[in-house]
GROMACS .gro file of C-alpha atoms in nm:
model
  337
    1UNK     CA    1  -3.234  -3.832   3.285
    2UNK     CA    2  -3.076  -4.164   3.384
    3UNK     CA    3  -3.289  -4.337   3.152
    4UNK     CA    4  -3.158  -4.148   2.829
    5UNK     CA    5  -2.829  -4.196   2.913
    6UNK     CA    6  -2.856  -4.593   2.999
    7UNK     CA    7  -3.047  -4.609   2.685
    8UNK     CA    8  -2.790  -4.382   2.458
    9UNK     CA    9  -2.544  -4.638   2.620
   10UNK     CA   10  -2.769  -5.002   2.499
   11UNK     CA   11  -2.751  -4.826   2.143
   12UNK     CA   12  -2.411  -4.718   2.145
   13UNK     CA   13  -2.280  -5.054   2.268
   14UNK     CA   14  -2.500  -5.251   2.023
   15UNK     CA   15  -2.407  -5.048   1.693
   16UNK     CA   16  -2.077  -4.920   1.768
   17UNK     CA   17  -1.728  -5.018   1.527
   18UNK     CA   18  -1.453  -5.188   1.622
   19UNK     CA   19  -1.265  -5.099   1.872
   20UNK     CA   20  -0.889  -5.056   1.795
   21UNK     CA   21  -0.657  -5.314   1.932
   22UNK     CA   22  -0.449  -5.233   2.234
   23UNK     CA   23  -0.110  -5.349   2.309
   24UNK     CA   24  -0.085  -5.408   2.673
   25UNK     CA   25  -0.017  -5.087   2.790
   26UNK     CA   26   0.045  -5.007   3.134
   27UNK     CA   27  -0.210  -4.989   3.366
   28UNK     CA   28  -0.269  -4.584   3.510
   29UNK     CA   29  -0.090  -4.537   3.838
   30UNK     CA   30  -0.192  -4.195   4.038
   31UNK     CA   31   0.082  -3.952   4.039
   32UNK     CA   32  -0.065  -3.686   4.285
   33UNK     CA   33  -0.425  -3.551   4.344
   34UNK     CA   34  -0.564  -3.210   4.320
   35UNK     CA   35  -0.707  -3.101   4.602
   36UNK     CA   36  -0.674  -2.683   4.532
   37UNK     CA   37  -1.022  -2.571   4.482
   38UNK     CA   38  -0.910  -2.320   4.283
   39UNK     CA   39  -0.865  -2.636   4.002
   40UNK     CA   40  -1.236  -2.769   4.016
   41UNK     CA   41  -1.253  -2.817   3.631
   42UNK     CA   42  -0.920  -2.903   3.542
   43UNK     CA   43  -0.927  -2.907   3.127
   44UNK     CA   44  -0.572  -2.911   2.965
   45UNK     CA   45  -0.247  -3.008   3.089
   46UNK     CA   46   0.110  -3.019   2.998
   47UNK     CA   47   0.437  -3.098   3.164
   48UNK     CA   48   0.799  -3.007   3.098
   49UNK     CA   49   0.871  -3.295   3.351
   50UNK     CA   50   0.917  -3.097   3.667
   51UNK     CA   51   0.632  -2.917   3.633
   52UNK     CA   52   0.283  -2.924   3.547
   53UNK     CA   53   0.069  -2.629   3.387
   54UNK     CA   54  -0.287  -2.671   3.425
   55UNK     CA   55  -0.571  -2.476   3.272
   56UNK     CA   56  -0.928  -2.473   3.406
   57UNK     CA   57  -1.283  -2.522   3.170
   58UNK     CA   58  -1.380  -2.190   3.084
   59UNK     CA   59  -1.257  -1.890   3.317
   60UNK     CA   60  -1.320  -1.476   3.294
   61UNK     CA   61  -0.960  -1.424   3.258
   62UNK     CA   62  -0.655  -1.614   3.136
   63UNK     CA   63  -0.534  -1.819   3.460
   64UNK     CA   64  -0.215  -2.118   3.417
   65UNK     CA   65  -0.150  -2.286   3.715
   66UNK     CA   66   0.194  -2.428   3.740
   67UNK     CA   67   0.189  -2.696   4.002
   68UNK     CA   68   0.500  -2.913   4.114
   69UNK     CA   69   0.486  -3.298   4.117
   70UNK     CA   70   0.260  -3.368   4.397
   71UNK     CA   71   0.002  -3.146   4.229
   72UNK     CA   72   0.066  -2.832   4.456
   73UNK     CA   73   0.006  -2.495   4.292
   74UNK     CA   74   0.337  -2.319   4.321
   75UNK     CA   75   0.242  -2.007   4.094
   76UNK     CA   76  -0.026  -1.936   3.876
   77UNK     CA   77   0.020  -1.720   3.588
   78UNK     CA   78  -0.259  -1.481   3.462
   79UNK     CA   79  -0.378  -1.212   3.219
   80UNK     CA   80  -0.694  -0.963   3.220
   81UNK     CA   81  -0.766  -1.133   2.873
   82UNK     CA   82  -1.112  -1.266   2.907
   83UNK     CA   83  -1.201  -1.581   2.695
   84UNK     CA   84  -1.497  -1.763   2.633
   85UNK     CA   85  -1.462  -2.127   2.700
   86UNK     CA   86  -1.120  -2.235   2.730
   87UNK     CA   87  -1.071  -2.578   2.677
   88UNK     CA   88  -0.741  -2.712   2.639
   89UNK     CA   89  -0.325  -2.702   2.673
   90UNK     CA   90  -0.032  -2.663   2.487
   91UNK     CA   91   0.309  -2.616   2.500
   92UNK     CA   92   0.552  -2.540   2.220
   93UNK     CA   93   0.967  -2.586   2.227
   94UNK     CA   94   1.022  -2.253   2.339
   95UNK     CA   95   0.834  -2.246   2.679
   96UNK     CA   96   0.541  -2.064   2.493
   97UNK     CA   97   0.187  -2.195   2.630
   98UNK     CA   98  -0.114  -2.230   2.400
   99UNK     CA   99  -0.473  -2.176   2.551
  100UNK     CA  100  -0.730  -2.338   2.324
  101UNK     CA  101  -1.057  -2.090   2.407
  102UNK     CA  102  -1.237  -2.320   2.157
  103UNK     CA  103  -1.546  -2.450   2.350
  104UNK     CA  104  -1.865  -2.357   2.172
  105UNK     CA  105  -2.168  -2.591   2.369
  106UNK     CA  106  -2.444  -2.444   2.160
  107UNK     CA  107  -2.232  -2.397   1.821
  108UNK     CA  108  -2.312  -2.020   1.860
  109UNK     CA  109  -1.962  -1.854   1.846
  110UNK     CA  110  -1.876  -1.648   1.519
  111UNK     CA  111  -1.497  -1.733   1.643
  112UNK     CA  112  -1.266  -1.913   1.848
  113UNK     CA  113  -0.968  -1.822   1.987
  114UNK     CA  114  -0.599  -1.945   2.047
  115UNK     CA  115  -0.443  -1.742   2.327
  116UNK     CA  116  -0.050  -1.743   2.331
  117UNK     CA  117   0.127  -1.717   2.636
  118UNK     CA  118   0.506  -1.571   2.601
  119UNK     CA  119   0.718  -1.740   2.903
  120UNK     CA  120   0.723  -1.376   3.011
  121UNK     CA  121   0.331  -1.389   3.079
  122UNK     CA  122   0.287  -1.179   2.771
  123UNK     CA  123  -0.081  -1.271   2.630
  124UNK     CA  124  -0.132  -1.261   2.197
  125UNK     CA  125  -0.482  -1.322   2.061
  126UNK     CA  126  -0.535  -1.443   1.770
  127UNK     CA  127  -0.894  -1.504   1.646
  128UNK     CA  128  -1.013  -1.825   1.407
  129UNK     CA  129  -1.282  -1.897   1.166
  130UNK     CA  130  -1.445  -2.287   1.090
  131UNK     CA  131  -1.470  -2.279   0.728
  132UNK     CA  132  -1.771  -2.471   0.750
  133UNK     CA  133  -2.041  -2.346   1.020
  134UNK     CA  134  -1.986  -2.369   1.410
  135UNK     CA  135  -1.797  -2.674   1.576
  136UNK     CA  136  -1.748  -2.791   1.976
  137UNK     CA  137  -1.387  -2.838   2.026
  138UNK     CA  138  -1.194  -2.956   2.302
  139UNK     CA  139  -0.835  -3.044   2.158
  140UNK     CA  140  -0.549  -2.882   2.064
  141UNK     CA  141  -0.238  -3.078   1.909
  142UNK     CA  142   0.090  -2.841   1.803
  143UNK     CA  143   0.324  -3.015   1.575
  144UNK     CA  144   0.673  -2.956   1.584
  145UNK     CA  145   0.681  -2.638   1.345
  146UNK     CA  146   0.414  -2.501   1.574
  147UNK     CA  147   0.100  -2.528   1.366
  148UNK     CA  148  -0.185  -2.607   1.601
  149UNK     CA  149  -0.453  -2.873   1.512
  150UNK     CA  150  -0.779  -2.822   1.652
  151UNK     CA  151  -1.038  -3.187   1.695
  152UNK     CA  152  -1.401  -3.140   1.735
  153UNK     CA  153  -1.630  -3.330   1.964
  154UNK     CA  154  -1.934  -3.473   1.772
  155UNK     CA  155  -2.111  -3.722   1.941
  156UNK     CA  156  -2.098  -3.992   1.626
  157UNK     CA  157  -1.739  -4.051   1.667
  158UNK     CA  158  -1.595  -3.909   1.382
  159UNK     CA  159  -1.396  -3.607   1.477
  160UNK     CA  160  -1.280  -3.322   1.209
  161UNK     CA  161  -0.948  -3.212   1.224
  162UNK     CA  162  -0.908  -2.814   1.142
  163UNK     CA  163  -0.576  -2.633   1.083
  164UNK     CA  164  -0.527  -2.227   1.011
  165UNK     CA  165  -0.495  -2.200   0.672
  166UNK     CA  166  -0.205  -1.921   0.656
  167UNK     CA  167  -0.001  -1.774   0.967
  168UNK     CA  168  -0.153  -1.670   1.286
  169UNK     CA  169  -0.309  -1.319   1.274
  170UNK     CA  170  -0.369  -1.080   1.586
  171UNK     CA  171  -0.618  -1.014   1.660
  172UNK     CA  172  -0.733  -1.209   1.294
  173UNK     CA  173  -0.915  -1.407   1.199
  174UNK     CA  174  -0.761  -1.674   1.017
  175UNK     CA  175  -0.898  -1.873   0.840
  176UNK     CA  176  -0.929  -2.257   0.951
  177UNK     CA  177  -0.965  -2.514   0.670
  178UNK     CA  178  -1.078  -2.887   0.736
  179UNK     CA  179  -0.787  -3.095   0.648
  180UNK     CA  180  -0.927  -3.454   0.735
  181UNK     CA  181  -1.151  -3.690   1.025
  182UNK     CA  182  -1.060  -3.898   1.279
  183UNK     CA  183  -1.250  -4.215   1.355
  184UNK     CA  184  -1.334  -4.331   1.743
  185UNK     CA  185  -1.558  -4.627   1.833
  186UNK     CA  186  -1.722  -4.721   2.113
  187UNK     CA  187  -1.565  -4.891   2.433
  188UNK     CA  188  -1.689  -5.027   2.730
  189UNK     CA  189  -1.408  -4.873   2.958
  190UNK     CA  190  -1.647  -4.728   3.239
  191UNK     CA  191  -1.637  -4.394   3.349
  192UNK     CA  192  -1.740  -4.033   3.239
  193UNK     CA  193  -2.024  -3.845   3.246
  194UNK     CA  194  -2.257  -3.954   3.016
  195UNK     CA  195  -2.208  -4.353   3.013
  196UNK     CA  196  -2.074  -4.499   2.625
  197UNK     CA  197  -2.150  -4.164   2.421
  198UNK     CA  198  -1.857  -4.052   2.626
  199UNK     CA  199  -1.627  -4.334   2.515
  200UNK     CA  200  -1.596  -4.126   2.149
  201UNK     CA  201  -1.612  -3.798   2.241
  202UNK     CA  202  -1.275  -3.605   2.175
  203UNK     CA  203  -1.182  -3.405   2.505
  204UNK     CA  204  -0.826  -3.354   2.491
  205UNK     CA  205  -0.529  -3.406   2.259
  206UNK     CA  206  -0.106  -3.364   2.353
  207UNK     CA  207   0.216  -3.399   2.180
  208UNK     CA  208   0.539  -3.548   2.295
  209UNK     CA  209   0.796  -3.331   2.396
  210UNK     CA  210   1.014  -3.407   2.047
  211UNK     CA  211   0.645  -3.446   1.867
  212UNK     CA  212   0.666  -3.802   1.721
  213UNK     CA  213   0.400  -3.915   1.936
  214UNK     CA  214   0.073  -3.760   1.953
  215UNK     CA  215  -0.237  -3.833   2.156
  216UNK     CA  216  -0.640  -3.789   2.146
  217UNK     CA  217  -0.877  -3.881   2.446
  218UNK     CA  218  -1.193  -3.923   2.576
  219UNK     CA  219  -1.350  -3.970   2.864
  220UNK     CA  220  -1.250  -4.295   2.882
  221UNK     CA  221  -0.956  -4.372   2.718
  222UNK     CA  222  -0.629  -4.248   2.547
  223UNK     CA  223  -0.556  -4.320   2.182
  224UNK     CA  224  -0.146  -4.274   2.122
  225UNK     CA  225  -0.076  -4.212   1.782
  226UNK     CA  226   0.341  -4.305   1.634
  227UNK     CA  227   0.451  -3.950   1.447
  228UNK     CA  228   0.799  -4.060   1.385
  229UNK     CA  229   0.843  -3.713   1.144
  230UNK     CA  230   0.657  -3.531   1.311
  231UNK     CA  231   0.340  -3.529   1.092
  232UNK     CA  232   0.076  -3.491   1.286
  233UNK     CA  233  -0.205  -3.575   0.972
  234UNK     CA  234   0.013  -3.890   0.871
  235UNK     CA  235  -0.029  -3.998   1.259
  236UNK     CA  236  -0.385  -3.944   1.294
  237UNK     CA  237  -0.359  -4.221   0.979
  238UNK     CA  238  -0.254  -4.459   1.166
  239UNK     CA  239  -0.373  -4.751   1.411
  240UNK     CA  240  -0.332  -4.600   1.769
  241UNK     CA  241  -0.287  -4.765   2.064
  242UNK     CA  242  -0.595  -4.759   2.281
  243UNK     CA  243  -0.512  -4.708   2.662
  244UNK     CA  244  -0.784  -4.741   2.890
  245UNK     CA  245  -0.863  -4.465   3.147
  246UNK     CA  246  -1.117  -4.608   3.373
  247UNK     CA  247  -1.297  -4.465   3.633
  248UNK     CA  248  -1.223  -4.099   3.553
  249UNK     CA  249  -1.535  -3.876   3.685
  250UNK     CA  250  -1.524  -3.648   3.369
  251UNK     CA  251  -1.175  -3.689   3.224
  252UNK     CA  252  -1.048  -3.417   2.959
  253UNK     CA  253  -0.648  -3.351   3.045
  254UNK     CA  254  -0.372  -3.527   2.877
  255UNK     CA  255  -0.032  -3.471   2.854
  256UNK     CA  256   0.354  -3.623   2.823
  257UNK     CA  257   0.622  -3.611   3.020
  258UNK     CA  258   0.923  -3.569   2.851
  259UNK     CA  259   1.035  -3.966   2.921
  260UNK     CA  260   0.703  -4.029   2.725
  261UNK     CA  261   0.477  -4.087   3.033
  262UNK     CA  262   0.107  -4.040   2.953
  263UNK     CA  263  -0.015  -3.818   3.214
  264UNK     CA  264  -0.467  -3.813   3.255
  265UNK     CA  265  -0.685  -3.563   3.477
  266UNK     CA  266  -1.027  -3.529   3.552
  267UNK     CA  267  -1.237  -3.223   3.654
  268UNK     CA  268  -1.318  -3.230   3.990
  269UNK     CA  269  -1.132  -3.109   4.354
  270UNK     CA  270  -0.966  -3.424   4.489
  271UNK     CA  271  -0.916  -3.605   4.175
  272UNK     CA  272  -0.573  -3.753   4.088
  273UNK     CA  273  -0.384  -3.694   3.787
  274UNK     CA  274  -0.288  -4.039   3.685
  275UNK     CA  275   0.076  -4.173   3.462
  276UNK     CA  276   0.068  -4.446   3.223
  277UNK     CA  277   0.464  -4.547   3.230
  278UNK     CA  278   0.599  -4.630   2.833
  279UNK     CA  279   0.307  -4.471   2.676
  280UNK     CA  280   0.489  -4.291   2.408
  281UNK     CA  281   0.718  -4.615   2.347
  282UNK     CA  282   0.441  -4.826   2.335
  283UNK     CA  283   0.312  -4.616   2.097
  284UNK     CA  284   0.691  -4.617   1.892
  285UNK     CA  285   0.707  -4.982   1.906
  286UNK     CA  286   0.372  -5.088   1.764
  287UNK     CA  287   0.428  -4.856   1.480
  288UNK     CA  288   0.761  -5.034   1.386
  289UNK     CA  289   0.582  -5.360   1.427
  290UNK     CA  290   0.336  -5.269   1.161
  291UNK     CA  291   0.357  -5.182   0.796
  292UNK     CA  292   0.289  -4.838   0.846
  293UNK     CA  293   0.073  -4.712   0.605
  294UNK     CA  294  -0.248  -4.516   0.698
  295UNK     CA  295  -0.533  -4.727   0.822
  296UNK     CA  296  -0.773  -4.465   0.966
  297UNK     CA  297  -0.915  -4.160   0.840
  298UNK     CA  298  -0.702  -3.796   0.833
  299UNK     CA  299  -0.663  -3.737   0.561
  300UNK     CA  300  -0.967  -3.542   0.402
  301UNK     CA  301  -1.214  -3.802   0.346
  302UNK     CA  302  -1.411  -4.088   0.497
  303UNK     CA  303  -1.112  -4.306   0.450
  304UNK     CA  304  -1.126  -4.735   0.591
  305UNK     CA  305  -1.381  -4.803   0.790
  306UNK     CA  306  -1.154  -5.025   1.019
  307UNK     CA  307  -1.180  -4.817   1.344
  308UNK     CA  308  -1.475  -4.602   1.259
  309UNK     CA  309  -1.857  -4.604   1.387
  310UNK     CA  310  -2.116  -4.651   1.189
  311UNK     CA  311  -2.411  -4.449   1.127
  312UNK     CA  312  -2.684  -4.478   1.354
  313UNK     CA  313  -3.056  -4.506   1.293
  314UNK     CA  314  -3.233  -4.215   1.344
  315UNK     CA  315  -3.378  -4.336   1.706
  316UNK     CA  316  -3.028  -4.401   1.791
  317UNK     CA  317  -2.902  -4.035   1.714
  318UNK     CA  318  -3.225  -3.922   1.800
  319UNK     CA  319  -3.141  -4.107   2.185
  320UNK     CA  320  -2.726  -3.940   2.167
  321UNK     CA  321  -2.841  -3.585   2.081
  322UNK     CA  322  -3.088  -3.577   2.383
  323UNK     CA  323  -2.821  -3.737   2.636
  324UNK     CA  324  -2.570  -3.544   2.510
  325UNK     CA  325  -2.776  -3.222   2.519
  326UNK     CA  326  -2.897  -3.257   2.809
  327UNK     CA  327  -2.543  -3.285   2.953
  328UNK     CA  328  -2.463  -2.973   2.732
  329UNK     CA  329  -2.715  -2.756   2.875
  330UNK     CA  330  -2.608  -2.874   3.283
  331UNK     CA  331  -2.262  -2.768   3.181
  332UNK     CA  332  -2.378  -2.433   3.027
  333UNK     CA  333  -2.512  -2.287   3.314
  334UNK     CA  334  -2.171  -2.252   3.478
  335UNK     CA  335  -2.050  -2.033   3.191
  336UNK     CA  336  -2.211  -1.737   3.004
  337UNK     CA  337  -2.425  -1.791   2.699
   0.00000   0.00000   0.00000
């Protein structure tokens, strides 16, 4: 299979869009490494900057392991609840913690799942509904009222962005509703599973602790977004700076510290979670530098083209979809069907 992902990667780094422009950002410095096996696939992450929570891919039963700064499980909070494919982190004002069981690898699931965690432990479920057919999603964004976004990992770089249409029912569903796209090109930051197809695949998204900066990642790099009300659509609208994440075996946590530090993590025993220093600033600053208005696409439609990729041949999809499937279907056989 090395030959269909070195070829997905020729076509990807011939036809992909512009990249958007980065502003020096700091260069990621490892904070601790994980070396508890019982973190092999380490998915989401958040910090309340003492402490980490961490979430494995997948799982039979809700598991959040709180680990201190040198990556040390001190406690690990749990519920009988058993998802499907957990994917991702959150954590709202309140101490509450957001599971996002929203992994779907062969777009088979009649529903996904949020999972709220009460600081008591307490476990709420609350069912969801893709107006729109089945979608793979690996990030989860919670604004500062507490609405969570949900971005989709499609393998041509445009990611939706869904939102519940109404409050949160339990068990539900709700109803999602596609409220606009998100636009990621190609880089040539190395690392990653599945060479430059990674480089726009959405695995992860975070919020800053007082949600004016949000984030998206993906395999290779982090894309920090200025939300200086809060909005997290009117972010996603705007230029982000790109920060690099290089050499990440299959990276899918981000987070912030509460200072703004970028925090990255990788699946794997042994692997470090990484801090990019300013990140959320950085971030701040190059949105005041700038005129402000929207410039990519989250807003409903297609929107500019100015960071967006642009649509492949059919040999060229024809290439992604088998690399990416093939991928799909090594990762499926650690979790049920």
């Amino acid at each position: 299979m090395r030959w269909v992902v070195a070829l997905a990667a020729v076509s990807w780094g011939v036809l992909g869009g512009p990249v958007p422009a980065s502003a020096a950002p700091a260069a990621p410095e490892p904070l601790c490494t994980v070396k508890d096996s019982r973190i092999g696939e380490l998915s989401g992450l958040v910090s309340d900057g003492s402490r980490m929570y961490a979430i494995n891919d997948g799982g039979t039963k809700v598991q959040v392991f709180v680990l201190g700064r040198d990556c040390k499980v001190q406690k690990v909070l749990t519920d009988r609840t058993d998802p499907f494919d957990v994917e991702d982190l959150a954590r709202t004002p309140d101490g509450t913690l957001w599971l996002s069981d929203t992994g779907d690898n062969q777009k088979g699931r009649l529903t996904v799942a949020l999972l709220e965690m009460s600081p008591a432990g307490k476990v709420t479920l609350h069912r969801l509904t893709y107006p729109d057919g089945q979608h793979d999603t690996e990030a989860l964004i919670m604004d500062k009222a507490g609405t969570p976004y949900l971005i989709t990992k499609d393998i041509l770089g445009e990611a939706r962005v869904y939102r519940p249409q109404g409050p949160l029912g339990s068990p539900g569903p709700t109803n999602l509703e596609k409220v606009g796209t998100v636009k990621i090109a190609t880089t040539d930051t190395q690392g990653g599973p599945v060479g430059a197809i990674g480089s726009v695949l959405v695995t992860g998204g975070a919020s800053s602790a007082d949600g004016t900066v949000v984030a998206l990642r993906t395999y290779t790099d982090a894309y920090v977004y200025p939300a200086p009300d809060g909005d997290v659509l009117a972010a996603l609208q705007r230029t982000p700076v790109r920060i690099p994440l290089p050499g990440e075996k299959q990276g899918e946590a981000i987070a912030f510290d509460p200072d703004g530090t970028l925090l990255s993590g990788s699946e794997g025993v042994g692997e470090p979670i990484r801090a990019v220093r300013g990140a959320a600033a950085l971030a701040a600053s190059a949105a005041r530098s700038s005129d402000g208005k929207p410039t990519s696409s989250a807003s409903g439609g297609s929107g500019s083209d100015g960071g967006g990729v642009p649509v492949l041949p059919a040999a060229g999809i024809a290439v992604a979809v088998v690399g990416l499937g093939w991928f799909g279907f090594s990762r499926l056989r650690r979790r049920r069907g």
